CSV table of C-alpha atoms in Angstrom, one decimal:
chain,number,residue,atom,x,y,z
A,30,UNK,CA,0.0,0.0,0.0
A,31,UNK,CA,1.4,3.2,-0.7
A,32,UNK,CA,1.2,6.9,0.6
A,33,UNK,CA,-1.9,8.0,-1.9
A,34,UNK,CA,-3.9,4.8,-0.6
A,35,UNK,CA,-3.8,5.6,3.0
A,36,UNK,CA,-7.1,5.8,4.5
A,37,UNK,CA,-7.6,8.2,7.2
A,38,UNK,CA,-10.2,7.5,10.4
A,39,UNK,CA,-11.3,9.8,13.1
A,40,UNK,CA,-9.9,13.5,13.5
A,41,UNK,CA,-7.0,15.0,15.0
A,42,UNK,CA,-6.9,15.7,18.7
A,43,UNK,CA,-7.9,18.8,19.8
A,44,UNK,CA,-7.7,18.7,24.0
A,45,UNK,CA,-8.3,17.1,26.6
A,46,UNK,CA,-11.2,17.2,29.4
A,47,UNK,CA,-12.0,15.5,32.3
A,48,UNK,CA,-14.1,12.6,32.8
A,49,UNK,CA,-15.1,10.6,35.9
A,50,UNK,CA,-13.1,8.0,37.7
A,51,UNK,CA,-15.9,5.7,37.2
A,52,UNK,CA,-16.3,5.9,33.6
A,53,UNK,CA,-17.0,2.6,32.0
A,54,UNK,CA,-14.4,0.1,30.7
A,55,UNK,CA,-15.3,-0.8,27.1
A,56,UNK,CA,-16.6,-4.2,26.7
A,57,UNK,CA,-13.4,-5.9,25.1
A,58,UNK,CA,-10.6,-4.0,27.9
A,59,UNK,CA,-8.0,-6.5,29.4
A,60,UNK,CA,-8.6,-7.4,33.2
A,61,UNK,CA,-6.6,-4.9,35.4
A,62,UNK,CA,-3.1,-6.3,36.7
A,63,UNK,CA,-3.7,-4.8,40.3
A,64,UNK,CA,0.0,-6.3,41.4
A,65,UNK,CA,1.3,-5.2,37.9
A,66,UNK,CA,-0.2,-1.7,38.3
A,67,UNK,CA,1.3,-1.3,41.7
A,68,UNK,CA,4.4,-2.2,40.7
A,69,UNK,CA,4.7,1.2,39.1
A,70,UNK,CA,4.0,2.7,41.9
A,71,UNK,CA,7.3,1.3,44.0
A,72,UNK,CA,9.2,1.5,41.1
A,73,UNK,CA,9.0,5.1,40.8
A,74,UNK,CA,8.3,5.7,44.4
A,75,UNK,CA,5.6,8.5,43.8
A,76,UNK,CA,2.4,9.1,41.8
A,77,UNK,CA,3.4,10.9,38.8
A,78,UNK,CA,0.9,13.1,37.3
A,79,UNK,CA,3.3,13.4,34.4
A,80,UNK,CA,3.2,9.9,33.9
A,81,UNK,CA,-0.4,9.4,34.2
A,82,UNK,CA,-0.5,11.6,31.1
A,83,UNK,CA,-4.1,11.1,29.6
A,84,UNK,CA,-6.3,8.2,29.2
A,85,UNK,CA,-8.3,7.6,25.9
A,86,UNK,CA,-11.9,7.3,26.0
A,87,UNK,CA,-15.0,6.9,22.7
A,88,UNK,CA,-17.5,9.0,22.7
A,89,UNK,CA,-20.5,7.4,21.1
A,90,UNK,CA,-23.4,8.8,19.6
A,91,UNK,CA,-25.9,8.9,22.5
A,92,UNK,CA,-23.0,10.8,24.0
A,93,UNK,CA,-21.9,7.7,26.6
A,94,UNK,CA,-18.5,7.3,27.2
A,95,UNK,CA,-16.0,4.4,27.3
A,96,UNK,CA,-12.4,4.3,28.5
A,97,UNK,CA,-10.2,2.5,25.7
A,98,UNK,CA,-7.0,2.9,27.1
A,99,UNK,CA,-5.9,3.7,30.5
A,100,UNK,CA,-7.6,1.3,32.8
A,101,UNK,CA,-4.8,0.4,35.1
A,102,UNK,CA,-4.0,4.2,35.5
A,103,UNK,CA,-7.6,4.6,37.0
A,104,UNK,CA,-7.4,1.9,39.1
A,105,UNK,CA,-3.9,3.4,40.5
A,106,UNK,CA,-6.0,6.6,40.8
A,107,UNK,CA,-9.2,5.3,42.3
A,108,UNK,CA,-6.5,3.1,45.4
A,109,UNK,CA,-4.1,5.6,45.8
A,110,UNK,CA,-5.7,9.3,45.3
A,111,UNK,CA,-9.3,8.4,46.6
A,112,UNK,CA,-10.4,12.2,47.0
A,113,UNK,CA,-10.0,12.4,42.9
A,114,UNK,CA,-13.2,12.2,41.3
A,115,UNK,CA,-12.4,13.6,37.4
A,116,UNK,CA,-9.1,12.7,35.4
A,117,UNK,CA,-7.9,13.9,32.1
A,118,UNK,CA,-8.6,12.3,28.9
A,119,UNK,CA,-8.7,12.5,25.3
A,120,UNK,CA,-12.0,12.3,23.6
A,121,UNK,CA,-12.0,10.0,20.0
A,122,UNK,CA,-14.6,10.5,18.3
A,123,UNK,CA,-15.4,7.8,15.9
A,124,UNK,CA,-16.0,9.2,12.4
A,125,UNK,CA,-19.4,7.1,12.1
A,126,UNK,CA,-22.7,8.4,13.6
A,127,UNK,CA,-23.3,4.8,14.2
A,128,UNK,CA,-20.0,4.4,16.3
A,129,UNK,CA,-20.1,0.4,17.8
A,130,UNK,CA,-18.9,-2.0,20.5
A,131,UNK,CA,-17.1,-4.1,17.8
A,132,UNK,CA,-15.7,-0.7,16.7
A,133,UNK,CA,-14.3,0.6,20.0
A,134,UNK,CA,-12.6,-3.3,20.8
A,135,UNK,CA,-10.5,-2.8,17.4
A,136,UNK,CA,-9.6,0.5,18.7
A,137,UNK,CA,-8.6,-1.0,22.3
A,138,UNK,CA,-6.3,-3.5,20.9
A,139,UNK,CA,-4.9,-1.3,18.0
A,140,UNK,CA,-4.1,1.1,21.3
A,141,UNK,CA,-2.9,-1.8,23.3
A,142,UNK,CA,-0.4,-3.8,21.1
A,143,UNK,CA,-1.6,-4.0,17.8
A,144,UNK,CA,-0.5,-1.1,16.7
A,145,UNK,CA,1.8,-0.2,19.2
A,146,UNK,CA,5.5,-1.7,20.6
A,147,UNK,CA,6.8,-1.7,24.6
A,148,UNK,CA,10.1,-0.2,24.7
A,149,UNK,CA,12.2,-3.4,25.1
A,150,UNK,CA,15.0,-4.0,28.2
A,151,UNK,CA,17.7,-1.9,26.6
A,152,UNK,CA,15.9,1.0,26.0
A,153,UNK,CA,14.2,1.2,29.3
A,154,UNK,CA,17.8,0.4,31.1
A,155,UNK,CA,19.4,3.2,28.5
A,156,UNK,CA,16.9,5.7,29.5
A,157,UNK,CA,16.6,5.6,33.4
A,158,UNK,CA,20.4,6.1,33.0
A,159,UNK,CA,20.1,9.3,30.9
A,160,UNK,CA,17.3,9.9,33.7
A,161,UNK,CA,20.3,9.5,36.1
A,162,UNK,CA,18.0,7.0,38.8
A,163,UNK,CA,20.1,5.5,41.3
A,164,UNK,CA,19.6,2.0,40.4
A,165,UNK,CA,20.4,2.6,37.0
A,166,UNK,CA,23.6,4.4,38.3
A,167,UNK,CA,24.9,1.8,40.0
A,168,UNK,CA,24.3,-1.3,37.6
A,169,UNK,CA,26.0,1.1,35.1
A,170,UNK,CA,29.1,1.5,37.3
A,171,UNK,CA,29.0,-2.7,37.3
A,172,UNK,CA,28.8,-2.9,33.5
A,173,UNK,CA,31.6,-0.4,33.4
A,174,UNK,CA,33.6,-3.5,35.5
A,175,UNK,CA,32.8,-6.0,33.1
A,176,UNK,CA,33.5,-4.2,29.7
A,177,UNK,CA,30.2,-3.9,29.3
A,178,UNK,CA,28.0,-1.9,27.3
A,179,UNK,CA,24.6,-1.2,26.6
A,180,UNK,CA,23.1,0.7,23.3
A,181,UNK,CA,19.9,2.2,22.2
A,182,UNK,CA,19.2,4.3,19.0
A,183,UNK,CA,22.1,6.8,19.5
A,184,UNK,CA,22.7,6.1,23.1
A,185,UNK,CA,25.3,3.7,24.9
A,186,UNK,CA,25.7,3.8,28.4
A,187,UNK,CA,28.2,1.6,30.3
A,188,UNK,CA,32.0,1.1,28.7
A,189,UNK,CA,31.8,3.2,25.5
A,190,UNK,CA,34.2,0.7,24.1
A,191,UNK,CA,33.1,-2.2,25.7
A,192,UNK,CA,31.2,-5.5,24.1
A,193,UNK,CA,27.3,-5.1,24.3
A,194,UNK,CA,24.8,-7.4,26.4
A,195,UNK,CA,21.8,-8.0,27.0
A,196,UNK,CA,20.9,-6.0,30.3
A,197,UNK,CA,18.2,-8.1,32.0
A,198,UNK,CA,20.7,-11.3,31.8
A,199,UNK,CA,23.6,-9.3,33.3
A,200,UNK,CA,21.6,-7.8,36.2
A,201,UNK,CA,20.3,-11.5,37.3
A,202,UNK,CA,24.0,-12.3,37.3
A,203,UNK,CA,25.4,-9.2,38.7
A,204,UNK,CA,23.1,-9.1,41.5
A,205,UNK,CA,23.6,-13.0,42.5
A,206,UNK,CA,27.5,-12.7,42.2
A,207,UNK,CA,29.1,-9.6,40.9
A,208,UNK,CA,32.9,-11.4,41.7
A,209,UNK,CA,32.3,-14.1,40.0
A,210,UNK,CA,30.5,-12.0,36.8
A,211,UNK,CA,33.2,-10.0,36.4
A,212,UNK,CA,35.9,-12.5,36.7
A,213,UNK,CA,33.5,-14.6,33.6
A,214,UNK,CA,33.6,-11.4,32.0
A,215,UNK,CA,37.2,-10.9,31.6
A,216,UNK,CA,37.7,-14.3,30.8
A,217,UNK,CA,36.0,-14.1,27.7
A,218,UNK,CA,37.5,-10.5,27.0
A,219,UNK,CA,41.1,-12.4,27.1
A,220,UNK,CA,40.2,-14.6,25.0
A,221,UNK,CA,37.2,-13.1,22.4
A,222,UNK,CA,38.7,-9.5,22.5
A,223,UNK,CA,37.7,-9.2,19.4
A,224,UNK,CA,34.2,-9.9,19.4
A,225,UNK,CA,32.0,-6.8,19.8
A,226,UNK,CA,29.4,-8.7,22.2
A,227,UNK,CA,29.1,-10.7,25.2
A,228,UNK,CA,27.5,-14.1,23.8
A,229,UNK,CA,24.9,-14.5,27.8
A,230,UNK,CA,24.5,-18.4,27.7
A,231,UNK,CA,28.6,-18.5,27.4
A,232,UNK,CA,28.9,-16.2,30.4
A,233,UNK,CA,26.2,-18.0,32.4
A,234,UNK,CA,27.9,-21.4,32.1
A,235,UNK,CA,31.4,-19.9,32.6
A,236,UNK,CA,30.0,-17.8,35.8
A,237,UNK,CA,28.7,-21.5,36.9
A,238,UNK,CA,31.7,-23.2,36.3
A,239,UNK,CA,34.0,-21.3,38.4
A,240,UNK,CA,31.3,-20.7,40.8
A,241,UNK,CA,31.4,-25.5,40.8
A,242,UNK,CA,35.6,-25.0,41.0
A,243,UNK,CA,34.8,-22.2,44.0
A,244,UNK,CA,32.8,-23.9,46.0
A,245,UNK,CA,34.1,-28.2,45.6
A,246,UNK,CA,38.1,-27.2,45.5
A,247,UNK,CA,38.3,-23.3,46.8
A,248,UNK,CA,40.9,-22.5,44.3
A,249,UNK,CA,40.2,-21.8,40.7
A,250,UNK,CA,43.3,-19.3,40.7
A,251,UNK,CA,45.5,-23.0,40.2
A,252,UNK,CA,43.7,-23.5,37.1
A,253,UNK,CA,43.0,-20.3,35.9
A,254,UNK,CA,46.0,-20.4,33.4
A,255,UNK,CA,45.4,-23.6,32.1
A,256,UNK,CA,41.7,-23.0,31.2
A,257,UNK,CA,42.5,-20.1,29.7
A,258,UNK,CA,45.1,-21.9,27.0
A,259,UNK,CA,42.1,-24.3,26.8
A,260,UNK,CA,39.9,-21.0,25.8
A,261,UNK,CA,42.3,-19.9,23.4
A,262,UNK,CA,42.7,-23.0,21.3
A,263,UNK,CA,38.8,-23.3,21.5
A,264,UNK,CA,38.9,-20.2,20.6
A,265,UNK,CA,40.7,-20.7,16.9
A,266,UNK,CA,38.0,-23.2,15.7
A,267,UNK,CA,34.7,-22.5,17.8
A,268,UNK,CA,33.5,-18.6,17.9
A,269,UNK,CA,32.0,-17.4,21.0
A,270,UNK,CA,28.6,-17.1,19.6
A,271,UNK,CA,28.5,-21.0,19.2
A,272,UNK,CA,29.9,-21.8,22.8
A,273,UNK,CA,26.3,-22.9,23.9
A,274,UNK,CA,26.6,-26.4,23.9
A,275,UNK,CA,22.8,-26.8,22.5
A,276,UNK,CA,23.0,-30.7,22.5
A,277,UNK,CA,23.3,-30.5,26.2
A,278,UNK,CA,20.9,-27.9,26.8
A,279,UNK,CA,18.0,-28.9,29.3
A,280,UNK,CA,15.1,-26.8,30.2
A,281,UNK,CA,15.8,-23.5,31.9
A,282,UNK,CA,18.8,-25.1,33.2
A,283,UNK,CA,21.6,-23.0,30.6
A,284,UNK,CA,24.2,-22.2,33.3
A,285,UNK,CA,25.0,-26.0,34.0
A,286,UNK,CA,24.6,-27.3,31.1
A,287,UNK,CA,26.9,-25.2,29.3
A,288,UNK,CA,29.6,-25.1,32.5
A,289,UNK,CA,29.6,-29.3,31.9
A,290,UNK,CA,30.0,-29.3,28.0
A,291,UNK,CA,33.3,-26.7,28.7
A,292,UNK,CA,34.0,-28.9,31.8
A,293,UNK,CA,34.1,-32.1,29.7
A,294,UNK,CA,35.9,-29.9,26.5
A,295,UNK,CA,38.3,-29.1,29.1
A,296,UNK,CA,39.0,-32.2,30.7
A,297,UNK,CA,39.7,-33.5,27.3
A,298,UNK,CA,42.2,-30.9,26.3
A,299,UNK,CA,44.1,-31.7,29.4
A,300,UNK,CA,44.6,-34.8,28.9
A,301,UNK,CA,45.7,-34.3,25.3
A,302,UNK,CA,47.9,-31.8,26.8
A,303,UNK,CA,49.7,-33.4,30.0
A,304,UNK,CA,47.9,-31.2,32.2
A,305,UNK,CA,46.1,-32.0,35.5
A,306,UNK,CA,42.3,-31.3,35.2
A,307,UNK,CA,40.5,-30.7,38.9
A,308,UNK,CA,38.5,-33.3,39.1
A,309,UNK,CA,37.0,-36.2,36.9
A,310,UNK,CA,33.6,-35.5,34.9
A,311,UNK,CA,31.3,-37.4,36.7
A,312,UNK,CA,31.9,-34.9,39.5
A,313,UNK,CA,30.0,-32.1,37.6
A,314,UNK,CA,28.2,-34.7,35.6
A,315,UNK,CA,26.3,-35.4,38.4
A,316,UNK,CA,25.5,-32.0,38.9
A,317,UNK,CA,24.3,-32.1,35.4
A,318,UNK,CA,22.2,-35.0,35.8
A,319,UNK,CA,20.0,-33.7,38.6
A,320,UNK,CA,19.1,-30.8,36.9
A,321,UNK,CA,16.5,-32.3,34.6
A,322,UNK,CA,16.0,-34.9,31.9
A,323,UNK,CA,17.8,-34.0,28.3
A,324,UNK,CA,15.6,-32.8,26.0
């Protein structure tokens, strides 16, 4: 379809009014998250007039109105701010004097999805930096220890120069065990300082790995060296992007399953090598085992 076929529906915004706090959901509106919606409210510690914006209602022919989009901000209105009676809103007016039910639920979901995209986890982590909040802040600084970057549009916040990731996979490790993370991180840095990215399964398995060496022997310093020349000759055949070890993969169980396939490449290399590995394979493989049947 091009430019000169466009339809065009409704008319342009003019203002907004207020409308009661009561006003009617239309018929096809989503049930309201209530712990979803209050979420908001902790995560920006306040009730943001700013945020609320306006909601969208139809104005039919008998004159009724119908909120199409907004729901959960009323609901955040009508349990935290119970003395408000009227909220903004902007008034679409269907371009139909017969203006239906079936019209106004293409309108909700064309509002709610259809027609519309969620910013995604990099953009929403990119922009409460630029917004400087202290959460944001802080996981940047940890980024910044790993070599670590994160890009929107135009925008990078973290190491300029670092290797991008994806944010919601770092935090979950940062936050669980930011030594270990960033001792993952420069592993792979040593040895893919080329690459421009952080491949997360890799990291995961390598941050579980160490974590297994940590814990059973409580010194992955004495093999450090060694696993690294293993990671370099790895290195010249297999490209970080396909150090997942798929075949091994069991449901939502990435870290071990990837730590085991480099634990078993690894034992192997030592032996070829004359080098001592920490421990046999069955060790971790029985680790492995217990977390789940192969797929």
């Amino acid at each position: 379809m091009n430019e000169q076929e466009i339809k065009v529906e409704g008319t342009p915004i003019q203002s907004a009014e207020n409308v009661s706090v009561d006003t009617p959901n239309v018929q096809a509106q989503r049930k309201i998250y209530t712990t979803k919606a209050d979420s908001y409210i902790r995560e920006v510690g306040v009730f943001d007039w700013n945020l609320f914006g306006a909601i969208s209602c139809v104005r039919y022919p008998d004159g009724k109105l119908e909120v199409v989009d907004g729901g959960h901000r009323l609901y955040l209105v009508k349990k935290y701010l119970p003395d408000v009676t009227e909220v903004p809103a902007i008034i679409l007016n269907g371009n139909s004097k017969e203006w239906t039910v079936e019209q106004s639920a293409q309108l909700f979901h064309r509002l709610n999805g259809t027609c519309s995209k969620a910013v995604n986890n990099e953009e929403k982590f990119v922009a409460q930096v630029l917004g400087k909040e202290v959460g944001a802040l802080e996981l940047e600084k940890g980024l910044k220890e790993c070599k670590a970057r994160v890009t929107s549009a135009d925008n990078t916040v973290g190491l300029k120069k670092g290797k991008t990731i994806k944010i919601a996979k770092w935090q979950s490790f940062w936050k669980k065990d930011q030594n270990r993370t960033k001792k993952a991180c420069e592993l792979i840095n040593e040895v893919y300082n080329l690459d421009g990215h952080y491949n997360v399964m890799f990291l995961e398995g390598l941050i579980n790995l160490i974590k297994f060496i940590d814990k059973d022997l409580m010194d992955w310093d004495k093999y450090e060296t060694d696993f690294v020349s293993f990671l370099e000759d790895k290195s010249k055949t297999v490209e970080q992007n396909k150090m997942s070890y798929p075949q091994l993969r069991k449901d939502n169980h990435y870290g071990i399953s990837v730590a085991y396939g480099l634990y078993c490449d690894w034992y192997d290399w030592c032996k070829i090598n004359n080098k001592r590995a920490p421990f046999a394979k069955k060790v971790i493989g029985e680790v492995y085992a217990k977390a789940g049947q192969l797929e």
